[in-house]
XYZ file of C-alpha atoms in Angstrom:
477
model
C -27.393 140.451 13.813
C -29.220 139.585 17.413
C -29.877 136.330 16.364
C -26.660 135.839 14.633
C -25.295 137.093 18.046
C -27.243 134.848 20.243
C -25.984 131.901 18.115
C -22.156 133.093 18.762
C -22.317 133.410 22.280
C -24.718 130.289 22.926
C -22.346 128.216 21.107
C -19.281 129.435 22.892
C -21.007 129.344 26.211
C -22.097 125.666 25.699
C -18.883 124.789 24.300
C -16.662 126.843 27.415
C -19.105 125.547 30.228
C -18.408 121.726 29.110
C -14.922 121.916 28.383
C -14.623 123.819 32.231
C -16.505 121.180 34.037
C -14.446 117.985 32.310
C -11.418 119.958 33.045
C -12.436 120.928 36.864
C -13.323 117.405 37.330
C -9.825 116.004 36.462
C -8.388 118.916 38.480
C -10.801 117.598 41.580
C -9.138 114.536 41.347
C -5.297 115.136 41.101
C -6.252 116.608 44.392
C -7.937 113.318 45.638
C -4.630 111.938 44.541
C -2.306 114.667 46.230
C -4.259 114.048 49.794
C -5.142 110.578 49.580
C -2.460 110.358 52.357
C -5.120 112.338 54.954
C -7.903 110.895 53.180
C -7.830 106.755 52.594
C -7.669 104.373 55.234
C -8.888 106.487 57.861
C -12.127 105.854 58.184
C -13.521 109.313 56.895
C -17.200 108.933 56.684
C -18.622 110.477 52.908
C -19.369 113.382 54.427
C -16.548 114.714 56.146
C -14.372 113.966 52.134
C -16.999 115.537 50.461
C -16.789 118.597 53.169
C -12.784 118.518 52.114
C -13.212 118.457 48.614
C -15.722 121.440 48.675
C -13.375 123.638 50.797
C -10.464 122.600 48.191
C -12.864 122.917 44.681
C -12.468 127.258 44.686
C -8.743 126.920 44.847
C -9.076 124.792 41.286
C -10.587 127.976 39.616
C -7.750 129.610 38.676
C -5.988 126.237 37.258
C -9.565 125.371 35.062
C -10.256 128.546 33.912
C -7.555 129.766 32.040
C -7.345 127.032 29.579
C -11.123 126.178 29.367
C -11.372 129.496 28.029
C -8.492 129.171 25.681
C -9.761 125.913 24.747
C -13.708 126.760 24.224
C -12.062 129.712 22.230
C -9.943 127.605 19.788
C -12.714 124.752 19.539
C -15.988 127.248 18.670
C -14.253 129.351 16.338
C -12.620 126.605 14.552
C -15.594 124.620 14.305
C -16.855 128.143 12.800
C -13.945 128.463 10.360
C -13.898 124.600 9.238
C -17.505 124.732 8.198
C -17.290 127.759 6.430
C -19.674 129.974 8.715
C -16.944 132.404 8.861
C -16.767 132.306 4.832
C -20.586 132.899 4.572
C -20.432 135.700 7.380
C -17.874 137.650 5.510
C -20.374 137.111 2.006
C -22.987 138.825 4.370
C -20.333 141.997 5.089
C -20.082 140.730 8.820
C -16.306 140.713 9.860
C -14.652 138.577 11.964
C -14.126 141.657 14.633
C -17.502 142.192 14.635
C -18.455 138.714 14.834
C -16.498 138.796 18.102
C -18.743 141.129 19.847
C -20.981 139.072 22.040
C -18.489 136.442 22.637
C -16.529 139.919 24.107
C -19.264 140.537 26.348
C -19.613 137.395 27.533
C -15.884 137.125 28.171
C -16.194 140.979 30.026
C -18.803 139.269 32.573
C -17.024 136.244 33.189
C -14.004 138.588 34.027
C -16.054 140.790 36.837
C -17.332 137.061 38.232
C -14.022 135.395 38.468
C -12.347 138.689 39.817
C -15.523 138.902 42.448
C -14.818 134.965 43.237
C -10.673 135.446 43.626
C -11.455 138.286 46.229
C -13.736 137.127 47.755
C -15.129 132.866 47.326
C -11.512 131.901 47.309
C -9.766 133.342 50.761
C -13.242 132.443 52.458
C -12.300 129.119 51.033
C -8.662 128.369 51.576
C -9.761 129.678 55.183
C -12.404 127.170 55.794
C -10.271 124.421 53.756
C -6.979 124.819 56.763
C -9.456 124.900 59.682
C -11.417 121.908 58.481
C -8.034 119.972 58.128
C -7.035 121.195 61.955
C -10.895 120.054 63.110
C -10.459 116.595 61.892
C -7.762 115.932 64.115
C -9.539 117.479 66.671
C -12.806 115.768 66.144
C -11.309 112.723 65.195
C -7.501 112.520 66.248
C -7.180 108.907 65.733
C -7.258 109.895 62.465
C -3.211 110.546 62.765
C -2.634 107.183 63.342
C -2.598 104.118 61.326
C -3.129 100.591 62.725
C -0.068 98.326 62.222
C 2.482 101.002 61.232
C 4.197 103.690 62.616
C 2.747 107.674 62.251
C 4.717 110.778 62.432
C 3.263 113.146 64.331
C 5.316 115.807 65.704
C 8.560 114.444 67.582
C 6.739 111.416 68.001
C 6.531 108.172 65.836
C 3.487 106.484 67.028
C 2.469 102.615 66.269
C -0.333 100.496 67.596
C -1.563 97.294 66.929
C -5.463 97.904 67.797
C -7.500 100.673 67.370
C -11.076 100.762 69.424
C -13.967 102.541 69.996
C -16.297 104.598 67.953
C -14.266 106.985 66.834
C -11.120 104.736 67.440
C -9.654 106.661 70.132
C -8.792 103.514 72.632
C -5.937 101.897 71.628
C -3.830 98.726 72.179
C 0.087 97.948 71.900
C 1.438 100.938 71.669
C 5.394 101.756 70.578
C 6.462 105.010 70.349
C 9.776 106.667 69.839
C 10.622 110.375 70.837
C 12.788 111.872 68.234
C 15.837 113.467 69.791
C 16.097 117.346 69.274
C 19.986 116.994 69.016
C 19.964 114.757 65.450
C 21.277 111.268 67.097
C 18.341 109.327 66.360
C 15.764 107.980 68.797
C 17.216 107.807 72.135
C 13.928 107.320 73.944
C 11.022 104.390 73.997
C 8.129 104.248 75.329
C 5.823 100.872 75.478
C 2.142 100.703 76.835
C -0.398 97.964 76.825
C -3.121 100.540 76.485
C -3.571 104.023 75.715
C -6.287 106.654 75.227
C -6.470 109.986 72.669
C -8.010 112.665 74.484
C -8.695 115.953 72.525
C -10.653 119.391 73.495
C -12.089 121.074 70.189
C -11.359 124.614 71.831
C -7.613 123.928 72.787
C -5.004 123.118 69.940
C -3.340 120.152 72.504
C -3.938 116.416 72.083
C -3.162 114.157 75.206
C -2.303 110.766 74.603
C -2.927 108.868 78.142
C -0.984 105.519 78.425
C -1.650 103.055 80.866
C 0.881 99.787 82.017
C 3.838 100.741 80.038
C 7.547 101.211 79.818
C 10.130 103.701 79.894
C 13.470 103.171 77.946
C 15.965 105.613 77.363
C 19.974 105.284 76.097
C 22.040 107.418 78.406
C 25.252 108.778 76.644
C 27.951 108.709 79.011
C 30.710 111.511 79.096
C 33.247 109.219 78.460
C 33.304 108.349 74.985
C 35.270 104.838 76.054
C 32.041 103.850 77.868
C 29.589 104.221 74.963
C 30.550 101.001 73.480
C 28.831 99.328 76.991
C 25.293 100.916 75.798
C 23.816 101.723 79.014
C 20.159 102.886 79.091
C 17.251 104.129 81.677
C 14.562 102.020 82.214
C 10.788 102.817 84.410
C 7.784 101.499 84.553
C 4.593 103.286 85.025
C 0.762 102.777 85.787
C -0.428 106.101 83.715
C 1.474 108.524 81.363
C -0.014 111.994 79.784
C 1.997 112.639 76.614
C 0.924 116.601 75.357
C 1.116 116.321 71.370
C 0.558 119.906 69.357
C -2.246 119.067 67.068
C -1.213 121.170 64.514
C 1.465 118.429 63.951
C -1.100 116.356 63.083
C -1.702 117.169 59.448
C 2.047 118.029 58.975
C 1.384 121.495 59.457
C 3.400 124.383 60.850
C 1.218 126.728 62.583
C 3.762 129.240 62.051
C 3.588 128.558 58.062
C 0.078 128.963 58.541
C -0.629 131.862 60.867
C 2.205 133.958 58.875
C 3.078 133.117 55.571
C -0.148 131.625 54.201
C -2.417 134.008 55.536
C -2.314 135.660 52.301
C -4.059 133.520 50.261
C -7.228 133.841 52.828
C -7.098 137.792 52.800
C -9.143 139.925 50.066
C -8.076 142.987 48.584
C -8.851 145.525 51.441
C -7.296 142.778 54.008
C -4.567 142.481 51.716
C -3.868 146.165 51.820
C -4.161 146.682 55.909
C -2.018 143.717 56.210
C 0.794 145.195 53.852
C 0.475 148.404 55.343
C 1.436 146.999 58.894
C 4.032 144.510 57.507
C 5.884 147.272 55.521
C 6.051 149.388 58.874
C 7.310 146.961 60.870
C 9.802 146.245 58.101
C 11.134 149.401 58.044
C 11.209 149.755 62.009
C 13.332 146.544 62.113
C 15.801 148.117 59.772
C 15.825 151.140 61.804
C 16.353 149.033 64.406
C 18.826 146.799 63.456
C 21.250 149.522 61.996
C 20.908 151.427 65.266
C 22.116 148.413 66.505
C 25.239 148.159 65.188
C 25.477 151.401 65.105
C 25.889 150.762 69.131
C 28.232 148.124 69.197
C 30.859 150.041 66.941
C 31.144 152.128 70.784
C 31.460 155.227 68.689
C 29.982 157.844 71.506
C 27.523 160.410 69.523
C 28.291 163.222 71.581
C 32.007 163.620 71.224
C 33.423 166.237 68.916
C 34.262 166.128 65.469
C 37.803 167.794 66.212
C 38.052 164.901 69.160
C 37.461 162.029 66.822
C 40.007 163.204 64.286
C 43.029 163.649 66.764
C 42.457 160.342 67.939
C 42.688 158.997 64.733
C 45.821 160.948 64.001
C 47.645 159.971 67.016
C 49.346 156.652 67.465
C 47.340 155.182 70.639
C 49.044 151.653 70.438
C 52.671 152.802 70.474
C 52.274 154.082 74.099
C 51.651 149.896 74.985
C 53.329 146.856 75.436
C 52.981 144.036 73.472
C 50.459 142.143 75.487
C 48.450 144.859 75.543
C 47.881 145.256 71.684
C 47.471 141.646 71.413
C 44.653 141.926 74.222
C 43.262 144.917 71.974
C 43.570 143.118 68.903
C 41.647 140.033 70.121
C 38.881 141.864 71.592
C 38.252 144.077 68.491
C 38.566 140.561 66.503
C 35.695 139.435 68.841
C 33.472 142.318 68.357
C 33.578 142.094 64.593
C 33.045 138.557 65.153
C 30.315 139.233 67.319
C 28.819 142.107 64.969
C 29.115 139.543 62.024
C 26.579 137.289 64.158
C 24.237 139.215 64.532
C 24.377 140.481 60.696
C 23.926 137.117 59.633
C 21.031 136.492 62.634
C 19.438 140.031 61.575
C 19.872 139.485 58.049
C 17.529 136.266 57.979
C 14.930 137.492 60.083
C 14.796 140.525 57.781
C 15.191 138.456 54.190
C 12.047 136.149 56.023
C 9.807 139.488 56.523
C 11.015 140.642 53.558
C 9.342 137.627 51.737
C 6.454 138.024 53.669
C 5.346 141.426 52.282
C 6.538 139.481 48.668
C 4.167 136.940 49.363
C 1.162 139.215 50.526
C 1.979 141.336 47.451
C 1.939 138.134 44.581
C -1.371 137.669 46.794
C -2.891 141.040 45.809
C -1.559 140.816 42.246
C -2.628 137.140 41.487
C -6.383 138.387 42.228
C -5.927 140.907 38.875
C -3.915 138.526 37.178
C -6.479 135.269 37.348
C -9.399 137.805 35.983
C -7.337 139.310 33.432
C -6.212 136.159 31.981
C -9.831 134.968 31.075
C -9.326 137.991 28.431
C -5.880 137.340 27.427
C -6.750 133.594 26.644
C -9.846 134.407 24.757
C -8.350 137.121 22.537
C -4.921 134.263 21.832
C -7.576 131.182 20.955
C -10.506 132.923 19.120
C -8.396 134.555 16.439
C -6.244 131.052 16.545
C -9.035 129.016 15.671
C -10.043 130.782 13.090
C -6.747 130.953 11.233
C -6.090 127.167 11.885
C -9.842 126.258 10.907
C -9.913 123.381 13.091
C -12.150 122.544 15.850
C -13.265 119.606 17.404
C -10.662 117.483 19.979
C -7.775 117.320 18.104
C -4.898 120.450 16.611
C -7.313 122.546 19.258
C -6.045 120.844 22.474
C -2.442 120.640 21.083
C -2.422 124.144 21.001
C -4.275 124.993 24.229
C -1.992 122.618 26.446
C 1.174 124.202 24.467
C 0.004 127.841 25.578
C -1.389 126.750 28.874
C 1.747 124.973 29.967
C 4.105 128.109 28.928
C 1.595 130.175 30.570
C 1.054 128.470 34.064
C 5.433 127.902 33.798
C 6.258 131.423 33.292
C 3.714 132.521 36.375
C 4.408 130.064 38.335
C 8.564 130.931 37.815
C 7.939 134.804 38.060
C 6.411 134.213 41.612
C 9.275 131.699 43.171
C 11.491 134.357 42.118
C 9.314 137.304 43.403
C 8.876 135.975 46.634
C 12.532 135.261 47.082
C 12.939 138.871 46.235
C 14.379 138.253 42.945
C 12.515 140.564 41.171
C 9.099 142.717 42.212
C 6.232 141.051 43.035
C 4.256 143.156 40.412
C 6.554 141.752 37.535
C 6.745 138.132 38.600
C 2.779 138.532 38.854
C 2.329 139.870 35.268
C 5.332 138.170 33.535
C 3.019 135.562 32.231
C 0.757 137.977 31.274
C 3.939 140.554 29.430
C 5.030 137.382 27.342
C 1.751 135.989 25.753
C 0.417 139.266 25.402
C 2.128 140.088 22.151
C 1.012 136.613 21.076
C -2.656 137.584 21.512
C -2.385 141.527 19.506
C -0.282 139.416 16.612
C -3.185 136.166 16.288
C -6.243 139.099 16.328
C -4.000 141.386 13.678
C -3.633 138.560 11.588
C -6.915 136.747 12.145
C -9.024 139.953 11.279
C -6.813 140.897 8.364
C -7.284 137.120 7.021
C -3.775 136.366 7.042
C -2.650 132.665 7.976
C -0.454 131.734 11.337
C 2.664 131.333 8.921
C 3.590 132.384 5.565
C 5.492 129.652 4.005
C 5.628 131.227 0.742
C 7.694 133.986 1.956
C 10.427 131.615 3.280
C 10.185 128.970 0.875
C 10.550 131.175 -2.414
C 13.944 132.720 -1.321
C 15.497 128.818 -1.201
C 13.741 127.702 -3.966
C 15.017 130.787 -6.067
C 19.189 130.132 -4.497
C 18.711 126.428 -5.437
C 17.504 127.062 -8.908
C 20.856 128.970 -9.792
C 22.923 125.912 -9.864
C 20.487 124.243 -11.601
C 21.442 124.252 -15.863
C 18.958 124.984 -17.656
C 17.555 122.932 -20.727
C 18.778 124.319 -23.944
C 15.745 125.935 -25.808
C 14.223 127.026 -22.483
């Protein structure tokens, strides 16, 4: 049985550690393609992309695992069925369930190493891979800007015709437009002969210094009569200092990044401190909030019960003139307009940190989850295999993508939802996990009880037998 053993687990190993590098190398580059945008035409040296791609690689783990196991699962034990090594192993009294064993173990170890790599390999990751993208901008920040076309960068749209120096940070011809915060288009322009990036790795602030330039600006006048005249501003200057945020740069939000994302850089114990502060503060803001409107219904705590209910039983507005209850009415129509606003203000801040625990919580979750699913994916494509009896490239991959895509859809749904507070975190974690888990107790049931993936017999003999009824029979039959 060792050796028998050994030759299980060596095959499946061999067979599981191929199919996971092909797979992680086509995952490696549909990221090259999703950043080619910060990547190509910037003059990255090798070292700095292959830097990128190494920060990015841990956070393809939980993509290429899943189905390499479910694929290495299907292929070995169909290659094991088709050639009849199952047959001769059942001749020899070995069963498929025991036949399983080391493949078990091996699947038991790889669980502990991926769950050790989510908690830990992966946050260090996803925390070096944001940094790195800030530090190229501040190491290089000509990087933001493309020669001969014009580069978003904040509430800027920067072109130049000529970028010089070493790391291209003296440039020539510069147009840029300032974005205008009220949503009427560029109003302003600004036109230099020369300019110069300046950047300080320890400060988060890029200064773009221009040098013989122009000033232009559209001024609106008050009269809307006058517009049609298009007047505009115009200086000229010997030096300009435009202050640009850096984390603009790569089209990040260091809000997004310093709140919501923080998650996926957090292990289990940082997980749990962090949750443990978010849920106070959550419930101190509600606290909060319904004191404050508790406030501006100007109900006075300390007066009497027996006080509040002959006020309400007398008639205070008949003692008042008609001005004066339509001064009373608008004012109480102001404060429930007033209260309303700050709901709806109150409301969103709460709904965000609301989906801020969500998110930390899919974060805790998703590090049992990614582990788990190593098992759940061996125990649906082992037993599969061996009822198909097929291995190779072919009915093996048709069934692996099929499960795969059903499984990454489902998770992927169940935690949109969860972190909109659709339904608990927990569930939209595991929902994946709830739905192909019957799958994998039915294939193993039926695999080790040698019963095929469908019984056509038992659904075509019921038609055949209503069809034959109309059918006459021959006489002398």
């Amino acid at each position: 049985m060792k050796i028998l053993d050994k030759y299980i687990v060596k095959t499946f190993a061999t067979t599981f550690l191929t199919v996971f590098v092909i797979l992680f190398l086509i995952f490696i580059l549909q990221t090259v393609w999703l950043f080619i945008a910060e990547l190509a035409g910037k003059d990255l040296d090798i070292l700095l992309i292959l830097k990128f791609l190494l920060y990015k690689m841990p956070s393809l783990v939980p993509l290429a695992l899943p189905l390499s196991v479910l694929l290495s699962s299907i292929m070995t034990f169909g290659d094991f069925a088709e050639n009849y090594e199952f047959a001769a192993m059942k001749s020899s009294g070995i069963s498929l369930k025991r036949a399983l064993h080391s493949s078990t173990i091996f699947i038991l170890i790889l669980t502990i190493a991926t769950f050790y790599f989510a908690n830990n390999i992966i946050p260090f990751a996803e925390y070096k891979f944001v940094n790195f993208r800030k530090n190229i901008a501040q190491k290089k920040p000509a990087l933001a800007i493309v020669e001969g076309q014009f580069s978003t960068v904040g509430f800027y749209s920067i072109k130049v015709e000529k970028k010089k120096g070493e790391n291209g940070n003296f440039l020539e011809g510069v147009t840029i437009h300032k974005k205008s915060t009220i949503g009427e288009g560029n109003k302003t322009v600004i036109k230099a002969k020369t300019g110069e990036l300046v950047s300080n790795e320890n400060t988060n602030l890029l200064k773009l210094v221009l040098h013989d330039g122009n000033y232009y600006e559209d001024v609106i006048p008050k009269n809307y009569a006058d517009r049609n005249k298009y007047p505009f501003a115009k200086a000229n200057f010997k030096t300009d200092v435009i202050n640009i945020d850096l984390n603009k740069l790569n089209n990040v939000d260091i809000n997004d990044e310093s709140v919501t994302n923080t998650d996926n850089m957090l292990n289990i114990n940082q997980l749990i401190y962090t949750l443990d502060s978010l849920n106070k503060n959550y419930k101190k803001e509600i606290l909060s909030f319904s004191d404050n409107i508790y406030q501006r219904t100007g109900v006075n705590t300390t007066i009497k019960k027996n006080a509040i209910i002959n006020t309400i039983n007398s008639d205070v507005l008949q003692e008042l003139n008609k001005q004066q209850k339509i001064e009373i009415v608008n004012a109480a129509i102001n404060t429930i307009t007033s209260t309303n606003f700050s709901i709806d203000g109150s409301k969103m801040e709460i709904d965000f940190k609301k989906r801020i625990i969500n998110s930390h919580l899919i974060s805790l979750n998703d590090k049992f989850v990614i582990s788990f699913s190593c098992i759940l994916m061996f125990f649906i494509g082992a037993p599969l295999g061996a009822i198909i009896r097929k291995g190779g490239l072919g009915l093996p991959i048709v069934f692996a993508v099929l499960i795969f895509i059903i499984f990454h859809f489902i998770n992927t749904f169940g935690k949109k939802v969860a972190e909109e507070d659709g339904i608990h975190p927990f569930l939209g974690c595991w929902m994946s996990t709830m739905v192909l888990l019957p799958l994998a107790f039915l294939l193993t049931y039926r695999a080790t009880n040698d019963i095929g993936l469908f019984n056509l017999e038992n659904i075509l003999m019921p038609i055949q037998k209503f069809f034959l009824k109309f059918i006459p029979s021959k006489k002398g039959d």
